[in-house]
Amino acid sequence: MKVLILDNGHGKNTPGKCSPDKRILEYEWARDMVRRIAEKACLAGIHTEIVVPEESDIPLRERVRRVNALCAKYGTQNCALISVHINAAGNEGKWLNARGWTGWVAPKSSQKSKTLARLLYIEASRAGLQGNRLPSSSCYWVGNFAIVRDTKCPAVLTENLFQDNKDDVEYLVSESGKEAIATLHIDAIKKYFENN
Ligand SMILES: [Zn+2]
């Protein structure tokens, strides 16, 4: 059995993490997105586990522990983790110019993590979500994020556009935008599980 593990990141009480106009709260958006991805995964016959059912902020160490417990339960080789976020270019509550989608793996990530990140990148590009990010020749970005660094299964952190860019926020709050972002995740994960 293949198991998609979805981390919905921050909690209600995480400071910052919202759009300047407060139309987007990252924790709330990520919870909705994870639920959408999980519904599509269910239709595709992929078992899904959501790391943070709570509304509150769960420390990274605990989220890592939960993911690794799931890897032990289902077998690391059967699992893949996606941690769902929205990017921000600043933290002063101002509108800024950076736009677009990025997918991140840890510095010493496995080939399988890179494969999953590439599949996500291809689907995000197909959806026209590159924004003004420089094209990545490797099709992934490398960041020292604990949730992808310290978890045992293949793991990618997706930064789904910028919550401090006006145009990105319009997209992120729209039903069609949410559906496109959920779809890019599930299309990539289906392709990943077909071969891994
Ligand atoms: Zn985040």
mmCIF file of C-alpha atoms and ligand atoms in Angstrom:
data_model
loop_
_atom_site.group_PDB
_atom_site.id
_atom_site.type_symbol
_atom_site.label_atom_id
_atom_site.label_comp_id
_atom_site.label_asym_id
_atom_site.label_seq_id
_atom_site.Cartn_x
_atom_site.Cartn_y
_atom_site.Cartn_z
ATOM 1 C CA MET A 1 0.000 0.000 0.000
ATOM 2 C CA LYS A 2 1.254 3.466 -0.923
ATOM 3 C CA VAL A 3 0.862 6.136 1.733
ATOM 4 C CA LEU A 4 0.836 9.868 1.087
ATOM 5 C CA ILE A 5 1.760 11.786 4.236
ATOM 6 C CA LEU A 6 0.613 15.410 4.186
ATOM 7 C CA ASP A 7 1.986 18.024 6.576
ATOM 8 C CA ASN A 8 -0.052 21.187 6.840
ATOM 9 C CA GLY A 9 2.639 23.230 8.491
ATOM 10 C CA HIS A 10 1.846 26.088 10.782
ATOM 11 C CA GLY A 11 -0.933 26.511 13.344
ATOM 12 C CA LYS A 12 -3.475 29.126 14.284
ATOM 13 C CA ASN A 13 -1.074 30.581 16.857
ATOM 14 C CA THR A 14 2.028 30.730 14.608
ATOM 15 C CA PRO A 15 3.046 34.416 14.440
ATOM 16 C CA GLY A 16 2.996 36.195 11.059
ATOM 17 C CA LYS A 17 2.263 33.861 8.134
ATOM 18 C CA CYS A 18 -0.542 35.812 6.515
ATOM 19 C CA SER A 19 -1.146 38.140 3.580
ATOM 20 C CA PRO A 20 -0.867 41.912 4.254
ATOM 21 C CA ASP A 21 -4.665 42.212 3.858
ATOM 22 C CA LYS A 22 -5.233 39.119 6.080
ATOM 23 C CA ARG A 23 -7.287 37.415 3.353
ATOM 24 C CA ILE A 24 -4.896 34.493 3.596
ATOM 25 C CA LEU A 25 -3.821 32.895 6.856
ATOM 26 C CA GLU A 26 -1.193 30.344 5.892
ATOM 27 C CA TYR A 27 -2.257 27.720 8.468
ATOM 28 C CA GLU A 28 -5.880 27.881 7.308
ATOM 29 C CA TRP A 29 -5.051 27.801 3.598
ATOM 30 C CA ALA A 30 -2.667 24.866 4.064
ATOM 31 C CA ARG A 31 -5.263 22.877 6.016
ATOM 32 C CA ASP A 32 -7.809 23.404 3.263
ATOM 33 C CA MET A 33 -5.233 22.482 0.604
ATOM 34 C CA VAL A 34 -4.176 19.317 2.410
ATOM 35 C CA ARG A 35 -7.837 18.292 2.685
ATOM 36 C CA ARG A 36 -8.327 18.866 -1.067
ATOM 37 C CA ILE A 37 -5.223 16.829 -1.914
ATOM 38 C CA ALA A 38 -6.322 14.061 0.473
ATOM 39 C CA GLU A 39 -9.768 13.855 -1.220
ATOM 40 C CA LYS A 40 -8.159 13.506 -4.642
ATOM 41 C CA ALA A 41 -5.718 10.916 -3.291
ATOM 42 C CA CYS A 42 -8.630 8.931 -1.879
ATOM 43 C CA LEU A 43 -10.319 8.913 -5.306
ATOM 44 C CA ALA A 44 -7.039 7.678 -6.795
ATOM 45 C CA GLY A 45 -6.859 4.851 -4.258
ATOM 46 C CA ILE A 46 -3.901 6.318 -2.381
ATOM 47 C CA HIS A 47 -4.047 6.120 1.404
ATOM 48 C CA THR A 48 -3.409 9.502 3.037
ATOM 49 C CA GLU A 49 -2.278 10.471 6.510
ATOM 50 C CA ILE A 50 -2.514 14.086 7.699
ATOM 51 C CA VAL A 51 0.267 14.928 10.128
ATOM 52 C CA VAL A 52 -1.466 17.785 11.975
ATOM 53 C CA PRO A 53 -5.203 17.322 12.609
ATOM 54 C CA GLU A 54 -5.032 20.062 15.256
ATOM 55 C CA GLU A 55 -5.596 23.749 14.545
ATOM 56 C CA SER A 56 -2.782 24.814 16.862
ATOM 57 C CA ASP A 57 0.922 25.097 16.060
ATOM 58 C CA ILE A 58 2.599 21.718 16.493
ATOM 59 C CA PRO A 59 6.376 22.017 16.952
ATOM 60 C CA LEU A 60 8.533 20.763 14.096
ATOM 61 C CA ARG A 61 10.146 18.135 16.310
ATOM 62 C CA GLU A 62 6.744 16.602 17.017
ATOM 63 C CA ARG A 63 5.696 16.757 13.339
ATOM 64 C CA VAL A 64 8.933 14.968 12.389
ATOM 65 C CA ARG A 65 8.238 12.346 15.089
ATOM 66 C CA ARG A 66 4.716 11.758 13.748
ATOM 67 C CA VAL A 67 5.967 11.347 10.166
ATOM 68 C CA ASN A 68 8.664 8.886 11.210
ATOM 69 C CA ALA A 69 6.134 6.899 13.264
ATOM 70 C CA LEU A 70 4.006 6.592 10.099
ATOM 71 C CA CYS A 71 7.093 5.484 8.137
ATOM 72 C CA ALA A 72 7.678 2.771 10.761
ATOM 73 C CA LYS A 73 4.020 1.715 10.620
ATOM 74 C CA TYR A 74 3.625 1.499 6.827
ATOM 75 C CA GLY A 75 7.238 0.944 5.743
ATOM 76 C CA THR A 76 9.412 3.874 4.739
ATOM 77 C CA GLN A 77 9.623 2.626 1.129
ATOM 78 C CA ASN A 78 5.824 2.862 0.799
ATOM 79 C CA CYS A 79 5.556 6.459 2.063
ATOM 80 C CA ALA A 80 6.084 9.922 0.615
ATOM 81 C CA LEU A 81 5.742 13.212 2.471
ATOM 82 C CA ILE A 82 4.651 16.573 1.124
ATOM 83 C CA SER A 83 4.714 19.590 3.460
ATOM 84 C CA VAL A 84 2.378 22.285 2.119
ATOM 85 C CA HIS A 85 3.218 25.986 2.582
ATOM 86 C CA ILE A 86 2.840 29.436 1.061
ATOM 87 C CA ASN A 87 5.970 31.506 0.560
ATOM 88 C CA ALA A 88 6.573 35.092 1.713
ATOM 89 C CA ALA A 89 9.224 37.516 0.482
ATOM 90 C CA GLY A 90 9.104 39.673 3.633
ATOM 91 C CA ASN A 91 7.618 39.731 7.100
ATOM 92 C CA GLU A 92 6.629 43.378 7.530
ATOM 93 C CA GLY A 93 3.089 43.096 6.208
ATOM 94 C CA LYS A 94 3.933 44.800 2.899
ATOM 95 C CA TRP A 95 3.027 43.795 -0.653
ATOM 96 C CA LEU A 96 6.144 42.668 -2.534
ATOM 97 C CA ASN A 97 7.016 41.525 -6.052
ATOM 98 C CA ALA A 98 8.203 37.914 -5.747
ATOM 99 C CA ARG A 99 5.781 35.406 -7.289
ATOM 100 C CA GLY A 100 5.631 31.759 -8.102
ATOM 101 C CA TRP A 101 5.872 28.147 -7.035
ATOM 102 C CA THR A 102 8.922 26.328 -5.662
ATOM 103 C CA GLY A 103 9.533 22.806 -4.350
ATOM 104 C CA TRP A 104 12.260 22.078 -1.810
ATOM 105 C CA VAL A 105 14.330 19.069 -0.757
ATOM 106 C CA ALA A 106 16.885 18.752 2.046
ATOM 107 C CA PRO A 107 20.634 19.172 1.358
ATOM 108 C CA LYS A 108 21.325 15.428 1.643
ATOM 109 C CA SER A 109 17.995 14.292 0.266
ATOM 110 C CA SER A 110 17.470 10.925 -1.394
ATOM 111 C CA GLN A 111 17.136 10.473 -5.158
ATOM 112 C CA LYS A 112 13.486 9.616 -4.551
ATOM 113 C CA SER A 113 12.894 12.975 -2.869
ATOM 114 C CA LYS A 114 14.430 14.686 -5.902
ATOM 115 C CA THR A 115 12.291 12.592 -8.243
ATOM 116 C CA LEU A 116 9.125 13.616 -6.398
ATOM 117 C CA ALA A 117 10.244 17.263 -6.370
ATOM 118 C CA ARG A 118 10.872 17.142 -10.138
ATOM 119 C CA LEU A 119 7.449 15.661 -10.807
ATOM 120 C CA LEU A 120 5.844 18.415 -8.724
ATOM 121 C CA TYR A 121 7.876 21.071 -10.555
ATOM 122 C CA ILE A 122 6.797 19.747 -13.940
ATOM 123 C CA GLU A 123 3.128 19.867 -12.914
ATOM 124 C CA ALA A 124 3.505 23.350 -11.389
ATOM 125 C CA SER A 125 5.137 24.580 -14.610
ATOM 126 C CA ARG A 126 2.381 22.977 -16.636
ATOM 127 C CA ALA A 127 -0.126 24.898 -14.495
ATOM 128 C CA GLY A 128 1.742 28.132 -15.340
ATOM 129 C CA LEU A 129 2.822 28.801 -11.757
ATOM 130 C CA GLN A 130 6.462 29.695 -12.285
ATOM 131 C CA GLY A 131 5.754 33.356 -11.521
ATOM 132 C CA ASN A 132 8.956 35.403 -11.620
ATOM 133 C CA ARG A 133 11.089 32.695 -9.985
ATOM 134 C CA LEU A 134 14.223 31.864 -11.961
ATOM 135 C CA PRO A 135 13.815 28.576 -13.795
ATOM 136 C CA SER A 136 15.479 25.768 -11.863
ATOM 137 C CA SER A 137 17.670 23.577 -14.100
ATOM 138 C CA SER A 138 17.537 20.796 -11.492
ATOM 139 C CA CYS A 139 13.748 21.206 -11.162
ATOM 140 C CA TYR A 140 13.986 21.489 -7.366
ATOM 141 C CA TRP A 141 15.387 23.837 -4.737
ATOM 142 C CA VAL A 142 17.515 22.824 -1.738
ATOM 143 C CA GLY A 143 16.717 24.093 1.766
ATOM 144 C CA ASN A 144 17.641 22.969 5.255
ATOM 145 C CA PHE A 145 14.046 22.480 6.443
ATOM 146 C CA ALA A 146 13.674 20.029 9.372
ATOM 147 C CA ILE A 147 10.457 18.514 8.024
ATOM 148 C CA VAL A 148 12.235 17.286 4.867
ATOM 149 C CA ARG A 149 15.693 16.871 6.457
ATOM 150 C CA ASP A 150 14.797 14.780 9.516
ATOM 151 C CA THR A 151 11.993 12.605 8.127
ATOM 152 C CA LYS A 152 12.826 9.118 6.858
ATOM 153 C CA CYS A 153 10.693 8.802 3.721
ATOM 154 C CA PRO A 154 11.072 10.755 0.460
ATOM 155 C CA ALA A 155 10.017 14.302 1.306
ATOM 156 C CA VAL A 156 9.342 17.591 -0.487
ATOM 157 C CA LEU A 157 8.225 20.955 0.901
ATOM 158 C CA THR A 158 6.074 22.947 -1.526
ATOM 159 C CA GLU A 159 5.936 26.734 -1.342
ATOM 160 C CA ASN A 160 2.738 27.485 -3.210
ATOM 161 C CA LEU A 161 3.134 31.047 -4.465
ATOM 162 C CA PHE A 162 3.602 34.136 -2.280
ATOM 163 C CA GLN A 163 1.164 35.357 0.338
ATOM 164 C CA ASP A 164 2.674 38.864 0.122
ATOM 165 C CA ASN A 165 2.180 39.243 -3.618
ATOM 166 C CA LYS A 166 -1.163 40.751 -4.676
ATOM 167 C CA ASP A 167 -1.571 38.708 -7.851
ATOM 168 C CA ASP A 168 -0.564 35.474 -6.147
ATOM 169 C CA VAL A 169 -3.062 36.138 -3.345
ATOM 170 C CA GLU A 170 -5.880 36.594 -5.879
ATOM 171 C CA TYR A 171 -4.947 33.224 -7.322
ATOM 172 C CA LEU A 172 -4.581 31.549 -3.916
ATOM 173 C CA VAL A 173 -8.020 32.652 -2.696
ATOM 174 C CA SER A 174 -9.774 31.662 -5.939
ATOM 175 C CA GLU A 175 -11.526 28.312 -6.221
ATOM 176 C CA SER A 176 -9.864 27.664 -9.594
ATOM 177 C CA GLY A 177 -6.446 28.466 -8.119
ATOM 178 C CA LYS A 178 -6.955 26.148 -5.163
ATOM 179 C CA GLU A 179 -8.114 23.365 -7.455
ATOM 180 C CA ALA A 180 -5.129 23.843 -9.782
ATOM 181 C CA ILE A 181 -2.705 23.649 -6.864
ATOM 182 C CA ALA A 182 -4.381 20.561 -5.403
ATOM 183 C CA THR A 183 -4.365 18.961 -8.860
ATOM 184 C CA LEU A 184 -0.669 19.603 -9.458
ATOM 185 C CA HIS A 185 0.127 17.835 -6.178
ATOM 186 C CA ILE A 186 -2.017 14.789 -6.879
ATOM 187 C CA ASP A 187 -0.919 14.446 -10.514
ATOM 188 C CA ALA A 188 2.716 14.427 -9.382
ATOM 189 C CA ILE A 189 2.129 11.996 -6.531
ATOM 190 C CA LYS A 190 0.235 9.578 -8.800
ATOM 191 C CA LYS A 191 3.147 9.579 -11.263
ATOM 192 C CA TYR A 192 5.605 9.146 -8.403
ATOM 193 C CA PHE A 193 3.785 6.151 -6.915
ATOM 194 C CA GLU A 194 3.453 4.506 -10.340
ATOM 195 C CA ASN A 195 7.223 4.056 -10.414
ATOM 196 C CA ASN A 196 8.311 4.157 -6.774
HETATM 197 ZN ZN ZN B 1 5.153 28.125 5.830
#
